GROMACS .gro file of C-alpha atoms in nm:
model
  272
    1MET     CA    1  -0.440   1.793   2.570
    2THR     CA    2  -0.423   1.433   2.451
    3ALA     CA    3  -0.072   1.294   2.415
    4VAL     CA    4   0.027   1.177   2.068
    5GLN     CA    5   0.073   0.801   2.067
    6PRO     CA    6   0.387   0.672   1.891
    7LEU     CA    7   0.339   0.464   1.577
    8TRP     CA    8   0.544   0.149   1.631
    9SER     CA    9   0.654  -0.028   1.315
   10HIS     CA   10   0.585  -0.379   1.444
   11ARG     CA   11   0.213  -0.324   1.493
   12ALA     CA   12   0.104  -0.036   1.266
   13ALA     CA   13  -0.139  -0.132   0.991
   14TRP     CA   14  -0.035  -0.006   0.647
   15ASP     CA   15  -0.320   0.247   0.621
   16GLU     CA   16  -0.207   0.405   0.949
   17LEU     CA   17   0.109   0.515   0.768
   18LEU     CA   18  -0.104   0.744   0.547
   19VAL     CA   19  -0.247   1.087   0.624
   20PRO     CA   20  -0.626   1.041   0.569
   21VAL     CA   21  -0.779   1.207   0.261
   22SER     CA   22  -1.156   1.255   0.250
   23VAL     CA   23  -1.345   1.169  -0.069
   24GLU     CA   24  -1.677   1.308   0.052
   25ALA     CA   25  -1.638   1.629  -0.151
   26GLY     CA   26  -1.667   1.431  -0.477
   27ARG     CA   27  -1.980   1.242  -0.379
   28GLY     CA   28  -2.235   1.518  -0.444
   29GLY     CA   29  -2.233   1.483  -0.823
   30LEU     CA   30  -2.271   1.104  -0.835
   31ALA     CA   31  -2.595   0.945  -0.954
   32LEU     CA   32  -2.659   0.714  -0.660
   33GLY     CA   33  -3.033   0.671  -0.695
   34GLU     CA   34  -3.216   0.342  -0.667
   35GLY     CA   35  -3.058   0.069  -0.879
   36TRP     CA   36  -2.721   0.237  -0.924
   37THR     CA   37  -2.537  -0.091  -0.858
   38GLU     CA   38  -2.711  -0.235  -1.164
   39ARG     CA   39  -2.634   0.064  -1.389
   40TRP     CA   40  -2.270   0.110  -1.291
   41THR     CA   41  -2.044  -0.151  -1.450
   42VAL     CA   42  -1.697  -0.290  -1.397
   43THR     CA   43  -1.466  -0.441  -1.659
   44TRP     CA   44  -1.160  -0.651  -1.577
   45LYS     CA   45  -0.925  -0.880  -1.766
   46THR     CA   46  -0.866  -1.250  -1.708
   47SER     CA   47  -0.665  -1.487  -1.930
   48GLY     CA   48  -0.631  -1.206  -2.181
   49ASP     CA   49  -1.006  -1.152  -2.223
   50GLN     CA   50  -1.209  -0.860  -2.092
   51VAL     CA   51  -1.517  -0.942  -1.883
   52SER     CA   52  -1.782  -0.702  -1.753
   53CYS     CA   53  -2.052  -0.714  -1.488
   54PRO     CA   54  -2.269  -0.471  -1.292
   55VAL     CA   55  -2.131  -0.352  -0.959
   56ARG     CA   56  -2.404  -0.556  -0.792
   57ASP     CA   57  -2.228  -0.878  -0.900
   58LEU     CA   58  -1.871  -0.765  -0.843
   59VAL     CA   59  -1.842  -0.908  -0.491
   60ARG     CA   60  -1.879  -1.260  -0.635
   61THR     CA   61  -1.594  -1.207  -0.882
   62PRO     CA   62  -1.243  -1.347  -0.807
   63MET     CA   63  -1.071  -1.020  -0.898
   64VAL     CA   64  -0.736  -1.117  -0.751
   65ASP     CA   65  -0.695  -1.375  -1.028
   66GLY     CA   66  -0.721  -1.105  -1.295
   67ASP     CA   67  -0.464  -0.919  -1.500
   68PRO     CA   68  -0.411  -0.541  -1.525
   69ILE     CA   69  -0.692  -0.392  -1.731
   70ARG     CA   70  -0.448  -0.167  -1.916
   71CYS     CA   71  -0.083  -0.200  -2.011
   72PHE     CA   72   0.200  -0.007  -1.851
   73SER     CA   73   0.358   0.220  -2.110
   74TRP     CA   74   0.702   0.375  -2.142
   75GLN     CA   75   0.765   0.669  -2.372
   76ARG     CA   76   0.989   0.971  -2.401
   77ASP     CA   77   0.904   1.287  -2.204
   78GLN     CA   78   0.640   1.120  -1.987
   79ARG     CA   79   0.602   1.281  -1.645
   80HIS     CA   80   0.578   0.960  -1.444
   81ARG     CA   81   0.809   0.662  -1.410
   82PRO     CA   82   0.644   0.319  -1.451
   83GLY     CA   83   0.820   0.004  -1.342
   84LEU     CA   84   0.800  -0.323  -1.153
   85GLN     CA   85   0.816  -0.356  -0.775
   86PHE     CA   86   0.918  -0.686  -0.615
   87LEU     CA   87   0.710  -0.782  -0.312
   88VAL     CA   88   0.839  -1.024  -0.049
   89SER     CA   89   0.478  -1.099   0.050
   90THR     CA   90   0.385  -1.244  -0.291
   91GLY     CA   91   0.728  -1.342  -0.426
   92ARG     CA   92   0.647  -1.164  -0.754
   93HIS     CA   93   0.695  -0.834  -0.932
   94HIS     CA   94   0.392  -0.605  -0.959
   95GLY     CA   95   0.344  -0.314  -1.196
   96ALA     CA   96   0.344   0.047  -1.082
   97GLU     CA   97   0.279   0.348  -1.306
   98SER     CA   98   0.478   0.595  -1.093
   99LEU     CA   99   0.720   0.625  -0.804
  100GLU     CA  100   0.424   0.706  -0.579
  101GLU     CA  101   0.257   0.378  -0.674
  102ALA     CA  102   0.582   0.190  -0.613
  103ARG     CA  103   0.596   0.346  -0.266
  104LEU     CA  104   0.239   0.231  -0.199
  105LEU     CA  105   0.335  -0.126  -0.292
  106GLN     CA  106   0.635  -0.104  -0.061
  107ALA     CA  107   0.413   0.003   0.230
  108LEU     CA  108   0.168  -0.281   0.159
  109ASP     CA  109   0.455  -0.529   0.152
  110PHE     CA  110   0.585  -0.401   0.487
  111ALA     CA  111   0.270  -0.353   0.692
  112GLY     CA  112  -0.021  -0.469   0.482
  113ASP     CA  113  -0.048  -0.831   0.602
  114LEU     CA  114  -0.063  -0.886   0.227
  115VAL     CA  115  -0.189  -1.197   0.048
  116ASP     CA  116  -0.194  -1.067  -0.311
  117VAL     CA  117  -0.236  -0.748  -0.510
  118VAL     CA  118  -0.349  -0.662  -0.865
  119SER     CA  119  -0.234  -0.344  -1.038
  120GLN     CA  120  -0.494  -0.154  -1.245
  121PRO     CA  121  -0.751  -0.420  -1.149
  122MET     CA  122  -1.065  -0.287  -1.320
  123ARG     CA  123  -1.228  -0.011  -1.521
  124LEU     CA  124  -1.528   0.140  -1.348
  125ARG     CA  125  -1.801   0.308  -1.554
  126PHE     CA  126  -2.021   0.524  -1.335
  127ASP     CA  127  -2.292   0.787  -1.372
  128THR     CA  128  -2.283   1.145  -1.253
  129GLU     CA  129  -2.579   1.380  -1.261
  130ASP     CA  130  -2.498   1.490  -1.618
  131LYS     CA  131  -2.278   1.226  -1.786
  132ARG     CA  132  -2.120   0.882  -1.776
  133ARG     CA  133  -1.757   0.860  -1.676
  134SER     CA  134  -1.490   0.594  -1.634
  135HIS     CA  135  -1.213   0.546  -1.381
  136THR     CA  136  -0.942   0.283  -1.327
  137PRO     CA  137  -0.840   0.241  -0.960
  138ASP     CA  138  -0.470   0.175  -0.911
  139PHE     CA  139  -0.467  -0.138  -0.693
  140LEU     CA  140  -0.681  -0.410  -0.545
  141ALA     CA  141  -0.505  -0.556  -0.241
  142VAL     CA  142  -0.617  -0.872  -0.063
  143THR     CA  143  -0.492  -0.872   0.296
  144ARG     CA  144  -0.558  -1.089   0.599
  145GLN     CA  145  -0.760  -0.800   0.738
  146GLY     CA  146  -0.982  -0.755   0.432
  147VAL     CA  147  -0.981  -0.634   0.072
  148TRP     CA  148  -0.865  -0.282  -0.017
  149LEU     CA  149  -0.941  -0.083  -0.331
  150ILE     CA  150  -0.673   0.186  -0.358
  151ASP     CA  151  -0.611   0.498  -0.563
  152VAL     CA  152  -0.275   0.677  -0.563
  153ARG     CA  153  -0.252   1.049  -0.631
  154PRO     CA  154  -0.019   1.305  -0.466
  155GLU     CA  155  -0.235   1.549  -0.272
  156PRO     CA  156  -0.126   1.865  -0.462
  157LEU     CA  157  -0.231   1.702  -0.791
  158ILE     CA  158  -0.584   1.602  -0.688
  159GLU     CA  159  -0.845   1.787  -0.897
  160GLU     CA  160  -1.223   1.801  -0.870
  161LYS     CA  161  -1.271   1.528  -1.131
  162ASP     CA  162  -1.032   1.308  -0.932
  163ARG     CA  163  -1.237   1.356  -0.616
  164GLU     CA  164  -1.547   1.250  -0.807
  165SER     CA  165  -1.369   0.938  -0.937
  166PHE     CA  166  -1.240   0.856  -0.590
  167ALA     CA  167  -1.587   0.896  -0.441
  168ALA     CA  168  -1.725   0.658  -0.706
  169SER     CA  169  -1.456   0.402  -0.623
  170ALA     CA  170  -1.537   0.440  -0.254
  171GLU     CA  171  -1.905   0.364  -0.322
  172VAL     CA  172  -1.815   0.052  -0.520
  173ALA     CA  173  -1.584  -0.067  -0.242
  174LEU     CA  174  -1.858  -0.007   0.016
  175ALA     CA  175  -2.110  -0.203  -0.193
  176CYS     CA  176  -1.866  -0.497  -0.205
  177GLY     CA  177  -1.776  -0.486   0.164
  178TRP     CA  178  -1.421  -0.371   0.085
  179HIS     CA  179  -1.209  -0.092   0.230
  180TYR     CA  180  -1.111   0.209   0.019
  181THR     CA  181  -0.841   0.470   0.053
  182VAL     CA  182  -0.652   0.731  -0.147
  183ALA     CA  183  -0.276   0.726  -0.099
  184ALA     CA  184  -0.214   1.098  -0.131
  185ARG     CA  185   0.028   1.182   0.151
  186TRP     CA  186   0.244   0.979   0.387
  187GLY     CA  187   0.312   1.050   0.750
  188ASP     CA  188   0.636   1.227   0.836
  189HIS     CA  189   0.946   1.006   0.817
  190ILE     CA  190   0.749   0.704   0.687
  191CYS     CA  191   0.906   0.691   0.343
  192SER     CA  192   1.266   0.725   0.460
  193ALA     CA  193   1.215   0.453   0.722
  194LEU     CA  194   1.056   0.212   0.472
  195ASP     CA  195   1.340   0.272   0.227
  196ALA     CA  196   1.590   0.181   0.499
  197PHE     CA  197   1.398  -0.129   0.614
  198SER     CA  198   1.343  -0.252   0.258
  199SER     CA  199   1.717  -0.269   0.187
  200GLN     CA  200   1.719  -0.593   0.392
  201ARG     CA  201   1.372  -0.724   0.312
  202ARG     CA  202   1.477  -1.031   0.116
  203PRO     CA  203   1.576  -1.361   0.285
  204LEU     CA  204   1.892  -1.304   0.489
  205SER     CA  205   2.106  -1.577   0.644
  206ASP     CA  206   2.258  -1.540   0.990
  207PRO     CA  207   2.574  -1.758   0.984
  208LEU     CA  208   2.720  -1.581   1.288
  209GLY     CA  209   2.406  -1.624   1.497
  210LEU     CA  210   2.359  -1.251   1.566
  211ARG     CA  211   1.979  -1.239   1.573
  212PRO     CA  212   1.910  -1.414   1.906
  213ALA     CA  213   2.150  -1.182   2.090
  214LEU     CA  214   2.007  -0.872   1.916
  215LEU     CA  215   1.651  -0.970   2.008
  216GLU     CA  216   1.751  -1.035   2.368
  217SER     CA  217   1.942  -0.706   2.393
  218ALA     CA  218   1.646  -0.517   2.244
  219ARG     CA  219   1.438  -0.617   2.549
  220GLN     CA  220   1.656  -0.380   2.751
  221GLY     CA  221   1.520  -0.072   2.570
  222LEU     CA  222   1.839   0.008   2.379
  223THR     CA  223   1.867   0.237   2.078
  224PHE     CA  224   1.943   0.119   1.725
  225GLY     CA  225   2.304   0.242   1.757
  226GLU     CA  226   2.352   0.077   2.096
  227LEU     CA  227   2.217  -0.253   1.968
  228ALA     CA  228   2.447  -0.249   1.666
  229ALA     CA  229   2.750  -0.164   1.884
  230SER     CA  230   2.667  -0.445   2.126
  231ALA     CA  231   2.735  -0.709   1.858
  232ALA     CA  232   3.078  -0.844   1.772
  233TYR     CA  233   3.038  -0.741   1.406
  234GLU     CA  234   2.860  -0.406   1.399
  235PRO     CA  235   2.812  -0.366   1.019
  236LEU     CA  236   2.653  -0.713   0.998
  237ALA     CA  237   2.443  -0.638   1.305
  238ARG     CA  238   2.301  -0.328   1.135
  239ALA     CA  239   2.190  -0.537   0.837
  240GLN     CA  240   2.030  -0.791   1.069
  241LEU     CA  241   1.850  -0.516   1.264
  242LEU     CA  242   1.702  -0.373   0.943
  243HIS     CA  243   1.594  -0.724   0.842
  244LEU     CA  244   1.422  -0.775   1.178
  245LEU     CA  245   1.256  -0.434   1.151
  246TRP     CA  246   1.121  -0.508   0.801
  247HIS     CA  247   0.981  -0.841   0.917
  248ARG     CA  248   0.837  -0.666   1.222
  249ARG     CA  249   1.009  -0.874   1.486
  250LEU     CA  250   1.151  -0.546   1.609
  251GLY     CA  251   0.990  -0.203   1.598
  252VAL     CA  252   1.074   0.166   1.615
  253ASP     CA  253   0.862   0.477   1.644
  254LEU     CA  254   0.783   0.575   1.284
  255ALA     CA  255   0.679   0.923   1.398
  256GLU     CA  256   1.051   1.005   1.426
  257PRO     CA  257   1.336   0.970   1.173
  258LEU     CA  258   1.515   0.636   1.186
  259ALA     CA  259   1.858   0.699   1.338
  260ASP     CA  260   2.107   0.553   1.584
  261ARG     CA  261   1.913   0.725   1.864
  262SER     CA  262   1.588   0.546   1.773
  263VAL     CA  263   1.467   0.326   2.058
  264VAL     CA  264   1.404  -0.031   1.943
  265VAL     CA  265   1.129  -0.251   2.091
  266VAL     CA  266   1.064  -0.624   2.054
  267ALA     CA  267   0.741  -0.747   1.897
  268PRO     CA  268   0.534  -0.982   2.116
  269GLY     CA  269   0.639  -1.340   2.057
  270ALA     CA  270   0.932  -1.241   1.835
  271VAL     CA  271   1.185  -1.518   1.773
  272ALA     CA  272   1.506  -1.519   1.574
   0.00000   0.00000   0.00000
Protein backbone atom coordinates (compact mmCIF):
# COMPACT_ATOMS: atom_id res chain seq x y z
CA MET A 1 0.00 0.00 0.00
CA THR A 2 1.33 3.42 -0.96
CA ALA A 3 1.56 5.90 1.90
CA VAL A 4 -0.49 9.07 1.53
CA GLN A 5 1.82 12.06 1.17
CA PRO A 6 0.95 15.12 3.29
CA LEU A 7 -0.12 18.27 1.46
CA TRP A 8 2.06 21.05 2.87
CA SER A 9 0.62 24.53 2.57
CA HIS A 10 3.89 26.19 1.58
CA ARG A 11 4.31 24.20 -1.62
CA ALA A 12 0.87 22.94 -2.71
CA ALA A 13 -0.41 24.35 -5.99
CA TRP A 14 -3.95 25.70 -5.78
CA ASP A 15 -5.45 22.96 -7.98
CA GLU A 16 -4.03 20.32 -5.61
CA LEU A 17 -6.45 21.63 -2.98
CA LEU A 18 -9.37 20.41 -5.14
CA VAL A 19 -10.77 16.90 -5.51
CA PRO A 20 -10.52 16.23 -9.30
CA VAL A 21 -13.77 16.18 -11.28
CA SER A 22 -13.77 14.56 -14.73
CA VAL A 23 -15.49 16.33 -17.62
CA GLU A 24 -15.09 13.44 -20.06
CA ALA A 25 -18.71 12.32 -19.62
CA GLY A 26 -19.94 15.53 -21.28
CA ARG A 27 -17.68 15.31 -24.30
CA GLY A 28 -19.64 12.71 -26.29
CA GLY A 29 -22.35 15.11 -27.47
CA LEU A 30 -20.03 17.88 -28.66
CA ALA A 31 -19.61 18.60 -32.37
CA LEU A 32 -15.82 18.45 -32.58
CA GLY A 33 -15.43 17.66 -36.25
CA GLU A 34 -12.96 19.33 -38.57
CA GLY A 35 -13.04 23.11 -38.31
CA TRP A 36 -14.80 23.29 -34.95
CA THR A 37 -12.42 26.02 -33.74
CA GLU A 38 -13.69 28.21 -36.57
CA ARG A 39 -17.39 27.51 -35.90
CA TRP A 40 -17.30 27.89 -32.12
CA THR A 41 -17.12 31.53 -31.04
CA VAL A 42 -16.20 33.49 -27.95
CA THR A 43 -17.51 36.91 -26.90
CA TRP A 44 -15.89 39.09 -24.26
CA LYS A 45 -16.15 42.69 -23.13
CA THR A 46 -13.45 45.34 -23.19
CA SER A 47 -13.87 49.07 -22.47
CA GLY A 48 -17.61 48.50 -22.31
CA ASP A 49 -17.88 47.02 -25.81
CA GLN A 50 -18.50 43.38 -26.70
CA VAL A 51 -16.05 41.74 -29.11
CA SER A 52 -16.27 38.28 -30.69
CA CYS A 53 -13.88 35.93 -32.43
CA PRO A 54 -13.66 32.25 -33.35
CA VAL A 55 -11.99 29.97 -30.81
CA ARG A 56 -9.14 29.60 -33.29
CA ASP A 57 -8.12 33.24 -32.66
CA LEU A 58 -8.76 33.32 -28.92
CA VAL A 59 -5.18 32.52 -27.91
CA ARG A 60 -4.04 35.84 -29.43
CA THR A 61 -6.58 37.82 -27.40
CA PRO A 62 -5.49 39.69 -24.21
CA MET A 63 -8.42 38.35 -22.19
CA VAL A 64 -7.03 39.42 -18.84
CA ASP A 65 -7.59 43.06 -19.83
CA GLY A 66 -11.31 42.44 -20.30
CA ASP A 67 -14.33 43.11 -18.12
CA PRO A 68 -16.95 40.61 -16.90
CA ILE A 69 -19.18 39.66 -19.81
CA ARG A 70 -22.28 39.87 -17.62
CA CYS A 71 -23.18 41.94 -14.57
CA PHE A 72 -23.46 40.58 -11.05
CA SER A 73 -27.05 40.89 -9.88
CA TRP A 74 -28.62 41.12 -6.44
CA GLN A 75 -32.31 40.43 -5.92
CA ARG A 76 -34.67 39.11 -3.28
CA ASP A 77 -35.04 35.35 -2.81
CA GLN A 78 -32.05 34.46 -4.97
CA ARG A 79 -30.38 31.19 -3.97
CA HIS A 80 -26.79 32.38 -4.27
CA ARG A 81 -24.89 35.23 -2.65
CA PRO A 82 -22.88 37.45 -5.04
CA GLY A 83 -20.25 39.81 -3.75
CA LEU A 84 -16.72 41.13 -4.06
CA GLN A 85 -13.62 39.31 -2.85
CA PHE A 86 -10.41 41.24 -2.12
CA LEU A 87 -7.25 39.52 -3.36
CA VAL A 88 -3.84 40.31 -1.89
CA SER A 89 -2.23 39.05 -5.11
CA THR A 90 -3.85 41.72 -7.30
CA GLY A 91 -4.63 44.42 -4.72
CA ARG A 92 -8.20 44.64 -6.08
CA HIS A 93 -11.69 43.35 -5.46
CA HIS A 94 -13.03 40.72 -7.87
CA GLY A 95 -16.63 39.71 -8.41
CA ALA A 96 -18.02 36.36 -7.31
CA GLU A 97 -21.56 35.13 -7.94
CA SER A 98 -21.68 32.79 -4.93
CA LEU A 99 -19.89 31.79 -1.75
CA GLU A 100 -18.36 28.87 -3.67
CA GLU A 101 -16.86 31.28 -6.20
CA ALA A 102 -15.55 33.49 -3.39
CA ARG A 103 -13.86 30.42 -1.90
CA LEU A 104 -12.25 29.65 -5.26
CA LEU A 105 -10.83 33.19 -5.40
CA GLN A 106 -9.49 32.77 -1.87
CA ALA A 107 -7.69 29.56 -2.85
CA LEU A 108 -6.20 31.22 -5.94
CA ASP A 109 -5.00 34.12 -3.81
CA PHE A 110 -3.36 31.74 -1.33
CA ALA A 111 -1.75 29.12 -3.54
CA GLY A 112 -2.33 30.15 -7.13
CA ASP A 113 0.89 32.09 -7.79
CA LEU A 114 -1.64 34.56 -9.16
CA VAL A 115 -0.94 37.45 -11.53
CA ASP A 116 -4.52 38.47 -12.38
CA VAL A 117 -8.01 37.06 -12.69
CA VAL A 118 -11.17 38.01 -14.61
CA SER A 119 -14.62 37.01 -13.38
CA GLN A 120 -17.14 35.84 -16.02
CA PRO A 121 -14.46 36.39 -18.68
CA MET A 122 -16.29 35.25 -21.83
CA ARG A 123 -19.40 33.75 -23.37
CA LEU A 124 -18.70 30.59 -25.33
CA ARG A 125 -21.06 29.53 -28.12
CA PHE A 126 -20.50 25.91 -29.06
CA ASP A 127 -22.16 23.20 -31.13
CA THR A 128 -23.49 19.88 -29.93
CA GLU A 129 -24.73 17.12 -32.22
CA ASP A 130 -28.25 18.59 -32.30
CA LYS A 131 -28.12 22.29 -31.30
CA ARG A 132 -26.05 25.36 -30.54
CA ARG A 133 -25.51 26.24 -26.90
CA SER A 134 -23.79 28.93 -24.86
CA HIS A 135 -21.84 28.84 -21.63
CA THR A 136 -20.05 31.45 -19.50
CA PRO A 137 -17.06 30.07 -17.55
CA ASP A 138 -16.66 31.58 -14.10
CA PHE A 139 -13.01 32.71 -14.09
CA LEU A 140 -9.93 33.17 -16.22
CA ALA A 141 -6.86 33.17 -13.98
CA VAL A 142 -3.39 34.14 -15.16
CA THR A 143 -0.75 32.56 -12.93
CA ARG A 144 3.02 32.25 -13.09
CA GLN A 145 2.49 28.59 -13.94
CA GLY A 146 0.08 29.20 -16.83
CA VAL A 147 -3.46 30.32 -17.64
CA TRP A 148 -6.47 28.59 -16.08
CA LEU A 149 -10.07 28.60 -17.30
CA ILE A 150 -12.25 27.68 -14.32
CA ASP A 151 -15.85 26.71 -13.68
CA VAL A 152 -17.33 26.55 -10.18
CA ARG A 153 -20.21 24.23 -9.38
CA PRO A 154 -20.79 22.20 -6.18
CA GLU A 155 -20.60 18.53 -7.09
CA PRO A 156 -24.16 17.61 -5.97
CA LEU A 157 -25.57 20.32 -8.28
CA ILE A 158 -23.77 19.24 -11.47
CA GLU A 159 -26.27 18.12 -14.13
CA GLU A 160 -25.76 16.53 -17.54
CA LYS A 161 -26.01 19.88 -19.34
CA ASP A 162 -23.34 21.24 -16.99
CA ARG A 163 -20.99 18.38 -17.85
CA GLU A 164 -21.47 19.17 -21.53
CA SER A 165 -20.71 22.86 -20.93
CA PHE A 166 -17.65 21.97 -18.86
CA ALA A 167 -16.40 19.62 -21.57
CA ALA A 168 -16.79 22.41 -24.15
CA SER A 169 -14.83 24.80 -21.94
CA ALA A 170 -12.13 22.16 -21.51
CA GLU A 171 -11.80 21.82 -25.30
CA VAL A 172 -11.47 25.59 -25.71
CA ALA A 173 -8.81 25.72 -22.99
CA LEU A 174 -6.91 22.87 -24.64
CA ALA A 175 -7.04 24.62 -28.02
CA CYS A 176 -5.53 27.74 -26.41
CA GLY A 177 -2.85 25.91 -24.45
CA TRP A 178 -4.55 26.73 -21.14
CA HIS A 179 -5.40 24.57 -18.14
CA TYR A 180 -9.03 23.85 -17.22
CA THR A 181 -10.68 22.65 -14.05
CA VAL A 182 -14.07 22.48 -12.34
CA ALA A 183 -14.05 23.58 -8.70
CA ALA A 184 -16.70 21.19 -7.43
CA ARG A 185 -15.30 19.82 -4.16
CA TRP A 186 -12.44 20.77 -1.88
CA GLY A 187 -10.15 18.43 -0.01
CA ASP A 188 -10.94 17.76 3.63
CA HIS A 189 -10.02 20.62 5.99
CA ILE A 190 -8.92 22.91 3.14
CA CYS A 191 -11.66 25.50 3.54
CA SER A 192 -11.34 25.85 7.31
CA ALA A 193 -7.56 26.23 7.04
CA LEU A 194 -7.81 28.88 4.30
CA ASP A 195 -10.37 30.81 6.34
CA ALA A 196 -7.96 30.84 9.29
CA PHE A 197 -4.93 31.84 7.19
CA SER A 198 -6.85 34.57 5.36
CA SER A 199 -7.67 36.41 8.59
CA GLN A 200 -4.07 37.69 8.53
CA ARG A 201 -3.50 37.90 4.78
CA ARG A 202 -3.19 41.67 4.53
CA PRO A 203 0.08 43.54 5.25
CA LEU A 204 0.97 43.08 8.92
CA SER A 205 3.66 45.00 10.79
CA ASP A 206 5.93 43.31 13.33
CA PRO A 207 6.93 46.08 15.78
CA LEU A 208 8.01 43.56 18.43
CA GLY A 209 10.21 41.61 16.03
CA LEU A 210 8.46 38.27 16.59
CA ARG A 211 8.83 36.80 13.10
CA PRO A 212 12.58 35.99 13.08
CA ALA A 213 12.28 34.06 16.35
CA LEU A 214 9.15 32.22 15.17
CA LEU A 215 10.84 31.19 11.92
CA GLU A 216 13.92 30.01 13.79
CA SER A 217 11.85 28.07 16.33
CA ALA A 218 9.82 26.45 13.53
CA ARG A 219 13.02 24.76 12.30
CA GLN A 220 12.86 22.61 15.43
CA GLY A 221 9.67 20.84 14.29
CA LEU A 222 7.37 22.44 16.85
CA THR A 223 3.58 22.51 16.70
CA PHE A 224 1.51 25.65 16.10
CA GLY A 225 0.62 25.82 19.82
CA GLU A 226 4.21 25.31 20.93
CA LEU A 227 5.44 28.03 18.59
CA ALA A 228 2.85 30.51 19.84
CA ALA A 229 3.67 29.71 23.48
CA SER A 230 7.39 30.16 22.84
CA ALA A 231 6.91 33.88 22.11
CA ALA A 232 6.74 36.58 24.76
CA TYR A 233 3.31 37.73 23.51
CA GLU A 234 1.34 34.63 22.55
CA PRO A 235 -1.79 36.30 21.05
CA LEU A 236 0.39 38.46 18.78
CA ALA A 237 2.51 35.43 17.89
CA ARG A 238 -0.61 33.57 16.72
CA ALA A 239 -1.48 36.42 14.36
CA GLN A 240 2.08 36.46 13.02
CA LEU A 241 2.04 32.67 12.52
CA LEU A 242 -1.18 32.88 10.48
CA HIS A 243 0.36 35.70 8.43
CA LEU A 244 3.45 33.59 7.73
CA LEU A 245 1.28 30.60 6.82
CA TRP A 246 -0.81 32.66 4.37
CA HIS A 247 2.32 34.01 2.71
CA ARG A 248 3.72 30.47 2.65
CA ARG A 249 6.88 31.15 4.59
CA LEU A 250 5.62 28.50 6.98
CA GLY A 251 3.55 25.43 6.17
CA VAL A 252 1.28 22.87 7.79
CA ASP A 253 -0.23 19.64 6.56
CA LEU A 254 -3.54 20.64 4.96
CA ALA A 255 -4.74 17.03 5.06
CA GLU A 256 -5.42 17.56 8.79
CA PRO A 257 -7.45 20.25 10.61
CA LEU A 258 -5.44 23.31 11.61
CA ALA A 259 -5.02 23.18 15.39
CA ASP A 260 -2.47 23.77 18.13
CA ARG A 261 -1.19 20.23 17.52
CA SER A 262 -0.43 20.93 13.84
CA VAL A 263 3.28 20.56 13.11
CA VAL A 264 4.70 23.65 11.42
CA VAL A 265 7.51 23.51 8.84
CA VAL A 266 9.63 26.28 7.33
CA ALA A 267 9.53 26.95 3.60
CA PRO A 268 12.91 26.75 1.82
CA GLY A 269 14.59 30.14 1.86
CA ALA A 270 11.96 31.67 4.14
CA VAL A 271 12.95 34.98 5.72
CA ALA A 272 11.09 37.23 8.11
